CSV table of C-alpha atoms and ligand atoms in Angstrom, one decimal:
chain,number,residue,atom,x,y,z
A,1,MET,CA,80.2,88.7,119.0
A,2,ALA,CA,80.9,90.4,115.4
A,3,ILE,CA,81.4,93.9,113.5
A,4,LEU,CA,79.0,94.8,111.1
A,5,THR,CA,80.6,97.3,108.4
A,6,ILE,CA,78.1,100.3,106.9
A,7,ASN,CA,78.7,102.1,103.5
A,8,ALA,CA,75.7,104.6,103.9
A,9,GLY,CA,75.2,106.7,100.6
A,10,SER,CA,73.3,108.5,98.6
A,11,SER,CA,70.2,105.8,97.7
A,12,SER,CA,71.4,103.2,99.7
A,13,VAL,CA,73.3,101.6,102.5
A,14,LYS,CA,75.4,98.4,101.9
A,15,PHE,CA,76.3,96.4,105.6
A,16,THR,CA,78.3,92.7,106.0
A,17,LEU,CA,78.5,91.3,109.5
A,18,PHE,CA,81.6,89.8,109.9
A,19,PRO,CA,82.6,87.6,113.4
A,20,SER,CA,84.7,89.5,115.4
A,21,ASP,CA,87.9,86.5,115.0
A,22,ALA,CA,87.7,85.8,111.4
A,23,ASP,CA,87.0,87.3,108.0
A,24,THR,CA,84.6,84.8,106.6
A,25,PRO,CA,81.0,87.2,106.7
A,26,ARG,CA,78.0,85.7,107.9
A,27,ALA,CA,75.7,87.7,106.4
A,28,SER,CA,75.3,90.9,103.7
A,29,GLY,CA,73.1,92.8,101.9
A,30,ILE,CA,71.8,96.6,101.1
A,31,VAL,CA,68.6,98.8,101.5
A,32,GLU,CA,69.0,100.1,98.1
A,33,ARG,CA,66.5,102.7,96.1
A,34,ILE,CA,66.2,105.4,99.6
A,35,GLY,CA,64.8,108.0,98.7
A,36,LEU,CA,63.1,106.4,95.7
A,37,GLU,CA,59.9,104.3,94.8
A,38,GLY,CA,60.5,100.3,95.2
A,39,THR,CA,63.5,101.2,98.3
A,40,ARG,CA,63.6,97.8,99.1
A,41,LEU,CA,66.2,95.2,101.7
A,42,LYS,CA,68.5,92.5,99.9
A,43,ALA,CA,69.7,90.4,102.6
A,44,ARG,CA,71.9,87.0,102.3
A,45,ARG,CA,73.4,84.9,105.1
A,46,ALA,CA,76.7,83.1,104.5
A,47,GLY,CA,75.6,80.0,102.0
A,48,GLY,CA,71.7,81.0,101.7
A,49,GLU,CA,69.7,82.7,99.0
A,50,ALA,CA,69.4,86.7,98.6
A,51,VAL,CA,65.5,87.4,100.5
A,52,GLU,CA,63.8,90.7,99.3
A,53,THR,CA,62.0,92.5,101.8
A,54,PRO,CA,60.1,95.9,100.8
A,55,VAL,CA,61.0,98.9,103.1
A,56,PRO,CA,58.8,101.6,101.8
A,57,GLY,CA,60.1,105.0,102.5
A,58,ALA,CA,62.7,104.4,105.1
A,59,ASP,CA,65.4,106.8,105.1
A,60,VAL,CA,69.2,106.3,106.2
A,61,ASP,CA,67.9,105.4,109.9
A,62,ARG,CA,65.2,103.4,109.1
A,63,ALA,CA,67.4,101.4,106.4
A,64,VAL,CA,69.6,100.6,109.2
A,65,GLU,CA,66.8,99.8,111.7
A,66,VAL,CA,65.9,97.2,109.0
A,67,ILE,CA,69.0,95.8,108.5
A,68,LEU,CA,69.4,95.4,112.5
A,69,GLU,CA,66.0,93.5,112.6
A,70,ALA,CA,67.0,91.6,109.2
A,71,LEU,CA,70.2,90.4,111.4
A,72,GLY,CA,68.7,89.6,114.3
A,73,HIS,CA,65.5,88.1,113.1
A,74,PRO,CA,64.9,85.1,114.7
A,75,GLN,CA,63.7,82.4,111.6
A,76,HIS,CA,66.8,84.3,109.4
A,77,GLY,CA,69.0,86.1,111.1
A,78,VAL,CA,72.6,85.1,112.2
A,79,ILE,CA,72.6,87.0,115.7
A,80,ALA,CA,71.0,86.6,118.7
A,81,GLY,CA,70.3,90.5,119.0
A,82,VAL,CA,72.2,93.9,118.2
A,83,GLY,CA,73.9,93.1,121.6
A,84,GLU,CA,76.3,91.2,119.8
A,85,ILE,CA,77.6,93.8,117.3
A,86,GLU,CA,80.8,94.7,119.3
A,87,ALA,CA,81.8,97.1,116.9
A,88,VAL,CA,80.5,98.9,113.6
A,89,GLY,CA,83.2,100.2,110.4
A,90,HIS,CA,82.0,102.7,108.2
A,91,ARG,CA,83.5,103.4,105.6
A,92,VAL,CA,84.0,106.9,105.0
A,93,VAL,CA,85.3,109.0,101.7
A,94,HIS,CA,87.4,112.1,103.2
A,95,GLY,CA,89.0,112.1,105.4
A,96,GLY,CA,90.4,115.5,105.5
A,97,GLU,CA,94.2,116.2,106.3
A,98,ARG,CA,93.8,115.3,109.8
A,99,LEU,CA,92.0,111.7,109.7
A,100,THR,CA,94.6,109.5,107.8
A,101,ARG,CA,93.7,106.2,110.0
A,102,PRO,CA,91.1,104.5,111.0
A,103,VAL,CA,89.4,106.1,113.9
A,104,VAL,CA,86.9,105.5,117.1
A,105,LEU,CA,84.4,107.9,116.3
A,106,ASP,CA,84.1,110.2,119.1
A,107,GLY,CA,82.9,114.1,119.0
A,108,ALA,CA,86.2,115.7,118.1
A,109,ALA,CA,86.4,113.4,114.8
A,110,LYS,CA,82.8,113.5,114.0
A,111,ALA,CA,82.9,117.8,114.2
A,112,TYR,CA,86.0,117.5,112.3
A,113,LEU,CA,84.3,114.9,109.4
A,114,GLU,CA,81.2,118.0,109.4
A,115,SER,CA,84.3,120.6,108.6
A,116,ILE,CA,85.3,119.2,105.7
A,117,VAL,CA,81.9,118.2,104.6
A,118,PRO,CA,82.6,121.1,101.7
A,119,LEU,CA,85.7,118.2,100.3
A,120,ALA,CA,83.7,115.8,100.2
A,121,PRO,CA,80.0,116.5,99.6
A,122,LEU,CA,78.0,114.1,97.7
A,123,HIS,CA,79.5,111.3,100.0
A,124,ASN,CA,80.3,112.3,103.4
A,125,PRO,CA,77.0,113.6,104.8
A,126,HIS,CA,75.2,110.2,104.0
A,127,HIS,CA,78.3,108.7,106.0
A,128,LEU,CA,77.3,111.5,108.4
A,129,ARG,CA,73.4,109.8,109.0
A,130,GLY,CA,74.7,106.2,108.8
A,131,ILE,CA,76.9,107.0,111.8
A,132,ALA,CA,74.2,108.8,113.4
A,133,ALA,CA,71.9,105.8,112.8
A,134,CYS,CA,74.3,103.8,114.2
A,135,GLU,CA,74.7,105.0,117.6
A,136,ARG,CA,70.9,105.1,118.0
A,137,HIS,CA,70.3,101.9,117.3
A,138,ILE,CA,73.2,100.1,118.5
A,139,PRO,CA,74.6,102.4,121.4
A,140,HIS,CA,76.9,100.4,123.1
A,141,ALA,CA,79.0,99.1,119.7
A,142,VAL,CA,81.9,101.1,118.7
A,143,GLN,CA,81.7,103.4,116.3
A,144,VAL,CA,84.8,103.4,113.8
A,145,ALA,CA,85.4,105.0,110.8
A,146,VAL,CA,87.4,103.6,107.8
A,147,PHE,CA,88.4,106.4,105.0
A,148,ASP,CA,89.0,106.4,101.5
A,149,THR,CA,91.6,109.0,101.5
A,150,ALA,CA,93.5,107.4,104.5
A,151,PHE,CA,96.0,105.2,102.5
A,152,HIS,CA,97.0,107.8,99.7
A,153,ALA,CA,98.4,109.9,103.6
A,154,SER,CA,101.8,108.7,103.0
A,155,LEU,CA,101.8,110.9,99.7
A,156,PRO,CA,105.6,113.1,99.6
A,157,ARG,CA,104.1,116.8,99.1
A,158,HIS,CA,106.5,116.2,95.5
A,159,ALA,CA,103.3,114.4,94.8
A,160,PHE,CA,100.3,116.0,96.6
A,161,LEU,CA,100.6,119.5,95.9
A,162,TYR,CA,99.1,121.4,93.5
A,163,GLY,CA,101.0,124.2,91.3
A,164,ILE,CA,99.5,126.8,92.6
A,165,PRO,CA,100.4,128.7,95.9
A,166,LEU,CA,101.1,127.0,98.6
A,167,ARG,CA,98.0,129.5,100.7
A,168,PHE,CA,95.4,127.2,99.2
A,169,HIS,CA,96.6,124.4,100.3
A,170,ALA,CA,97.2,125.6,103.6
A,171,GLU,CA,94.1,127.8,103.5
A,172,ASP,CA,91.9,126.1,101.6
A,173,GLY,CA,92.9,122.2,102.1
A,174,VAL,CA,93.4,122.1,97.9
A,175,ARG,CA,96.0,118.9,97.1
A,176,ARG,CA,95.6,115.6,95.9
A,177,TYR,CA,94.2,113.4,98.5
A,178,GLY,CA,93.5,110.2,96.7
A,179,PHE,CA,90.5,107.7,97.0
A,180,HIS,CA,89.6,104.6,96.8
A,181,GLY,CA,92.0,104.0,99.3
A,182,ILE,CA,90.8,101.1,101.1
A,183,SER,CA,90.3,99.2,97.9
A,184,HIS,CA,94.4,100.0,96.8
A,185,LYS,CA,95.4,98.6,100.3
A,186,TYR,CA,93.3,95.8,100.4
A,187,VAL,CA,95.1,94.3,97.1
A,188,ALA,CA,98.6,95.1,97.7
A,189,GLY,CA,98.1,93.2,101.0
A,190,GLU,CA,96.8,90.4,99.0
A,191,ALA,CA,99.0,90.6,96.2
A,192,ALA,CA,102.3,90.6,98.7
A,193,ARG,CA,100.1,87.5,100.2
A,194,PHE,CA,99.8,86.5,96.7
A,195,LEU,CA,103.3,86.4,95.5
A,196,GLY,CA,104.5,85.1,99.1
A,197,ARG,CA,106.6,88.4,99.3
A,198,PRO,CA,106.8,91.0,102.3
A,199,ALA,CA,105.2,93.9,101.1
A,200,GLU,CA,108.2,95.8,102.5
A,201,GLY,CA,110.8,96.4,99.1
A,202,LEU,CA,107.8,95.7,96.8
A,203,ARG,CA,106.6,98.2,94.1
A,204,LEU,CA,103.1,97.8,93.1
A,205,VAL,CA,100.7,99.7,90.4
A,206,THR,CA,97.1,98.8,91.8
A,207,CYS,CA,94.2,99.9,89.0
A,208,HIS,CA,91.3,99.7,90.1
A,209,LEU,CA,88.9,99.9,87.4
A,210,GLY,CA,85.2,99.9,88.5
A,211,ASN,CA,82.5,102.8,87.6
A,212,GLY,CA,85.3,105.2,88.9
A,213,CYS,CA,88.4,103.8,88.2
A,214,SER,CA,92.1,104.8,89.9
A,215,VAL,CA,95.7,103.8,89.8
A,216,THR,CA,98.0,103.8,92.9
A,217,ALA,CA,101.8,103.4,93.0
A,218,VAL,CA,102.5,101.1,96.0
A,219,ARG,CA,106.4,100.9,97.7
A,220,GLY,CA,107.1,99.0,100.5
A,221,GLY,CA,102.4,98.9,101.2
A,222,ARG,CA,102.4,102.3,101.3
A,223,SER,CA,100.8,105.0,98.4
A,224,LEU,CA,103.6,106.6,96.3
A,225,ASP,CA,100.8,108.8,94.2
A,226,THR,CA,97.8,107.6,92.8
A,227,SER,CA,95.8,109.3,89.9
A,228,MET,CA,92.5,110.6,91.6
A,229,GLY,CA,93.2,114.0,93.0
A,230,PHE,CA,91.5,116.9,95.2
A,231,THR,CA,88.2,114.9,94.2
A,232,PRO,CA,87.5,111.7,92.2
A,233,LEU,CA,87.4,113.3,88.6
A,234,GLU,CA,90.9,113.8,88.1
A,235,GLY,CA,93.5,111.1,85.9
A,236,LEU,CA,91.7,107.9,84.5
A,237,LEU,CA,88.8,108.5,82.2
A,238,MET,CA,86.2,107.1,83.8
A,239,GLY,CA,82.1,105.7,83.1
A,240,THR,CA,81.1,108.7,83.1
A,241,ARG,CA,83.4,111.3,84.6
A,242,SER,CA,86.1,112.9,81.9
A,243,GLY,CA,89.2,112.3,84.4
A,244,ASP,CA,92.1,115.0,83.5
A,245,ILE,CA,91.5,117.4,81.6
A,246,ASP,CA,93.4,121.2,80.9
A,247,PRO,CA,91.6,123.4,83.7
A,248,ALA,CA,91.8,125.9,81.0
A,249,ALA,CA,89.5,123.7,78.6
A,250,VAL,CA,87.1,123.8,81.5
A,251,LEU,CA,87.2,127.5,82.2
A,252,TYR,CA,87.1,128.5,78.2
A,253,LEU,CA,83.8,125.9,78.2
A,254,MET,CA,82.0,127.5,80.9
A,255,GLU,CA,82.7,131.2,79.2
A,256,ARG,CA,81.8,130.2,76.0
A,257,HIS,CA,78.4,128.4,76.9
A,258,GLY,CA,77.8,130.7,80.4
A,259,PHE,CA,77.8,127.5,82.0
A,260,SER,CA,77.6,127.7,85.6
A,261,PRO,CA,80.0,125.6,88.4
A,262,ALA,CA,76.8,123.5,88.9
A,263,ALA,CA,76.7,123.0,85.0
A,264,MET,CA,80.1,122.5,84.7
A,265,ASN,CA,80.4,119.9,87.3
A,266,ASP,CA,77.3,118.1,86.3
A,267,LEU,CA,78.9,117.8,82.7
A,268,LEU,CA,82.4,116.5,84.0
A,269,ASN,CA,81.5,114.3,86.8
A,270,ARG,CA,78.0,112.5,85.0
A,271,ARG,CA,77.7,113.3,81.6
A,272,SER,CA,81.7,112.5,80.2
A,273,GLY,CA,84.1,109.4,80.2
A,274,LEU,CA,83.0,106.6,78.7
A,275,LEU,CA,79.3,107.9,78.4
A,276,ALA,CA,79.7,110.1,76.7
A,277,LEU,CA,82.5,109.1,74.3
A,278,ALA,CA,81.3,105.3,73.1
A,279,GLY,CA,78.0,106.4,72.1
A,280,VAL,CA,76.0,104.0,73.0
A,281,GLY,CA,74.4,105.2,76.0
A,282,SER,CA,75.6,103.3,78.3
A,283,ASN,CA,78.6,103.9,80.4
A,284,ASP,CA,78.6,99.8,81.1
A,285,VAL,CA,82.1,98.5,79.4
A,286,ARG,CA,80.2,95.0,78.7
A,287,ASP,CA,77.6,97.1,76.4
A,288,ILE,CA,80.4,99.1,75.1
A,289,LEU,CA,83.1,96.2,74.3
A,290,ALA,CA,80.1,94.4,72.3
A,291,ALA,CA,79.4,97.9,70.0
A,292,ALA,CA,83.3,98.1,69.2
A,293,ARG,CA,83.0,94.5,68.1
A,294,ASN,CA,79.8,94.7,66.2
A,295,GLY,CA,81.7,97.2,63.8
A,296,SER,CA,81.1,100.9,65.7
A,297,ASN,CA,84.0,103.1,65.3
A,298,GLN,CA,83.3,105.3,68.5
A,299,ALA,CA,82.6,102.7,71.0
A,300,GLU,CA,86.3,101.7,69.3
A,301,LEU,CA,87.7,104.8,70.0
A,302,ALA,CA,86.5,105.0,73.6
A,303,VAL,CA,88.1,101.9,74.6
A,304,GLU,CA,91.4,103.1,73.1
A,305,MET,CA,91.2,106.4,75.5
A,306,PHE,CA,90.1,104.1,78.6
A,307,CYS,CA,93.0,101.5,77.9
A,308,TYR,CA,95.9,103.9,76.4
A,309,ARG,CA,95.6,106.3,80.2
A,310,ILE,CA,95.4,103.3,82.2
A,311,ARG,CA,98.7,102.4,79.9
A,312,LYS,CA,100.2,105.7,80.2
A,313,THR,CA,99.8,106.1,83.9
A,314,ILE,CA,101.4,102.2,84.3
A,315,GLY,CA,104.3,104.0,82.7
A,316,ALA,CA,104.5,107.3,84.3
A,317,TYR,CA,104.2,105.4,88.0
A,318,ALA,CA,107.2,102.5,87.4
A,319,ALA,CA,108.8,105.7,86.9
A,320,ALA,CA,108.2,106.9,90.4
A,321,LEU,CA,108.9,103.5,91.8
A,322,GLY,CA,111.9,103.1,90.6
A,323,GLY,CA,110.9,100.2,88.9
A,324,LEU,CA,108.0,97.3,89.1
A,325,ASP,CA,107.2,93.9,90.7
A,326,ALA,CA,103.4,93.9,90.0
A,327,VAL,CA,100.8,95.2,88.4
A,328,VAL,CA,97.6,94.5,90.2
A,329,PHE,CA,93.8,94.5,88.2
A,330,THR,CA,91.0,94.4,91.2
A,331,ALA,CA,86.9,95.7,90.5
A,332,GLY,CA,84.4,95.4,88.3
A,333,ILE,CA,86.4,95.8,84.8
A,334,GLY,CA,90.2,95.1,86.4
A,335,GLU,CA,88.7,91.7,87.4
A,336,ASN,CA,85.7,90.8,84.5
A,337,ALA,CA,87.3,92.3,81.4
A,338,PRO,CA,90.6,90.4,80.1
A,339,GLU,CA,90.5,92.7,76.5
A,340,ILE,CA,91.0,96.0,78.8
A,341,ARG,CA,93.7,94.0,80.9
A,342,ARG,CA,95.6,93.1,77.5
A,343,ARG,CA,95.0,96.6,75.8
A,344,ALA,CA,95.9,98.6,78.5
A,345,LEU,CA,99.3,96.0,79.1
A,346,ALA,CA,100.1,96.8,75.2
A,347,ASP,CA,103.5,97.6,74.1
A,348,LEU,CA,104.3,97.4,78.0
A,349,GLY,CA,107.3,94.4,77.0
A,350,PHE,CA,109.7,97.1,77.4
A,351,LEU,CA,108.8,97.4,81.3
A,352,GLY,CA,108.9,94.0,81.6
A,353,ILE,CA,105.2,93.3,81.1
A,354,LEU,CA,104.0,90.2,79.1
A,355,LEU,CA,100.9,88.9,79.2
A,356,ASP,CA,99.6,85.1,79.1
A,357,GLU,CA,96.8,85.3,76.5
A,358,ALA,CA,95.3,82.1,77.9
A,359,LEU,CA,95.6,83.2,81.2
A,360,ASN,CA,94.4,86.5,80.9
A,361,GLU,CA,91.2,85.1,78.9
A,362,SER,CA,90.7,82.1,81.4
A,363,PRO,CA,86.9,83.1,83.6
A,364,ALA,CA,88.7,81.7,86.4
A,365,GLU,CA,87.5,83.6,90.1
A,366,GLY,CA,89.4,84.7,92.8
A,367,PRO,CA,93.1,86.1,92.7
A,368,ARG,CA,95.3,84.7,89.9
A,369,ALA,CA,98.2,85.5,88.3
A,370,VAL,CA,97.9,86.0,84.2
A,371,HIS,CA,102.2,87.4,82.8
A,372,ALA,CA,103.6,85.1,80.9
A,373,ALA,CA,106.2,82.6,82.8
A,374,SER,CA,108.9,85.1,80.6
A,375,SER,CA,107.3,87.8,82.2
A,376,ARG,CA,109.6,90.4,84.7
A,377,VAL,CA,106.7,91.8,86.2
A,378,ALA,CA,103.4,89.9,87.7
A,379,VAL,CA,100.2,90.7,86.2
A,380,LEU,CA,97.4,89.7,88.9
A,381,VAL,CA,93.6,89.7,89.1
A,382,ILE,CA,92.7,90.6,92.9
A,383,PRO,CA,89.4,90.6,93.5
A,384,THR,CA,88.7,93.4,95.8
A,385,ASN,CA,87.2,93.5,98.9
A,386,GLU,CA,86.7,96.8,100.8
A,387,GLU,CA,83.9,95.5,103.3
A,388,LEU,CA,87.0,92.8,104.3
A,389,GLU,CA,89.3,95.6,104.4
A,390,ILE,CA,87.0,98.1,106.9
A,391,ALA,CA,86.3,95.1,109.0
A,392,ARG,CA,89.9,94.3,109.4
A,393,GLU,CA,90.9,97.9,110.4
A,394,THR,CA,87.6,98.0,112.3
A,395,ARG,CA,89.5,95.2,114.5
A,396,GLN,CA,92.6,96.7,114.6
A,397,ALA,CA,91.7,100.3,115.8
A,398,LEU,CA,89.2,98.4,118.6
A,399,ALA,CA,92.5,96.0,119.7
A,400,GLU,CA,93.9,99.9,119.7
A,401,GLN,CA,91.2,100.8,121.8
A,402,ARG,CA,91.5,98.2,124.6
A,403,ARG,CA,95.0,98.4,124.8
A,404,PRO,CA,95.7,99.7,128.4
B,501,ADP,P1,81.5,100.5,91.3
B,501,ADP,O1,83.3,101.4,91.6
B,501,ADP,O2,80.2,101.1,91.6
B,501,ADP,O3,82.2,99.2,93.0
B,501,ADP,P2,82.2,98.0,90.0
B,501,ADP,O4,83.4,97.6,90.6
B,501,ADP,O5,81.5,97.1,90.4
B,501,ADP,O6,82.0,99.2,90.2
B,501,ADP,O7,81.8,97.9,88.1
B,501,ADP,C1,81.2,98.2,87.8
B,501,ADP,C2,82.2,98.4,86.4
B,501,ADP,O8,81.6,97.2,86.0
B,501,ADP,C3,79.9,98.1,85.2
B,501,ADP,O9,80.3,99.5,85.2
B,501,ADP,C4,81.1,97.7,84.4
B,501,ADP,O10,81.6,98.3,83.5
B,501,ADP,C5,82.4,96.8,84.7
B,501,ADP,N1,81.8,95.1,84.5
B,501,ADP,C6,81.1,94.4,85.3
B,501,ADP,N2,81.5,93.5,84.8
B,501,ADP,C7,82.2,93.3,83.0
B,501,ADP,C8,82.1,92.5,82.5
B,501,ADP,N3,82.5,90.8,82.2
B,501,ADP,N4,83.1,92.9,81.7
B,501,ADP,C9,83.5,94.0,81.8
B,501,ADP,N5,82.9,94.6,82.3
B,501,ADP,C10,82.2,94.3,83.4
């Protein structure tokens, strides 16, 4: 039997198929460019080549259908039929305040997800479409939702409340939710395993640096604080997002330029961050680092701003945790950009963090330590694997459901 993970977004549906009892995927892929010209399925069997198939005009429902056709294909497929899929694990960005662990999607859970669409208007509607499509095409399978916010449900009130009247939390749900939780949870677990220490008592700062960036303070395997807030806009500087900015500056700009809320939202989420600051017409850190190396002062400043925010958040979270055992880097930038790791940790020797330059620069893959032998704090690079975390949590939800 198998578990299928589905990540349905605005223009793509990603999938991975795992055996029900093992962590090595049998196939994975994506239907991309949904709603655009050139919609296509890219799928790969374990150990095989990626195969591309055009699926013109496919919507999310059709995308799920072609994924299932590919998985069950008589020659190239990996399962005899959809009957082999016993559960689907859906990545869902927002679980609100109520869905704080993986849930089997019954009517009540789906109704609650509908009710919190205003909290995640860019994500949850697509997830709901993915869920509906899987219910239609794999009706016998148990549908499970795994939330990006759930790992941060352990934040104490003093960390998740904002300094505004409490009724805006009670009545409007305005609070820090935190995101990237599936990734932070996965790498925190893998870090404990790598260090050969029980999660209990372990104090970690996990840095997920991809297109979106967030840092989480993890103690005893639980999230204690995290840099993203009510939405994924807060905190670090990101590819196209501003991260922290004084809300008064936002109001000032709106008044001065007559920006609508939608225009301001677009500016902060899509036209700010590294894209706006580096001046290289790209938000890809590879391009920005190359420009900085080639003498662009503007790109250099953007890199320094990016690293500085990571560094000061690590310092803040060392204080929140009352000490530090390891800093973990993950996601596209965290795993692949040694210069960003080096600059983010520069001058943190006073916290006991010392990099080994050669280890840090080494192009090794897989979980690895990059700190100096004399470093009190471990520095780890741990490739994230959100699909595996979703599959594991789906497996758990399934086992719990079946328990008498
Ligand atoms: P997402 O958040 O969309 O899952 P990823 O985790 O894949 O994104 O990260 C994507 C980002 O990783 C790219 O925008 C790019 O800036 C960065 N990246 C990938 N490879 C490298 C590299 N070798 N050096 C620097 N940055 C990289």
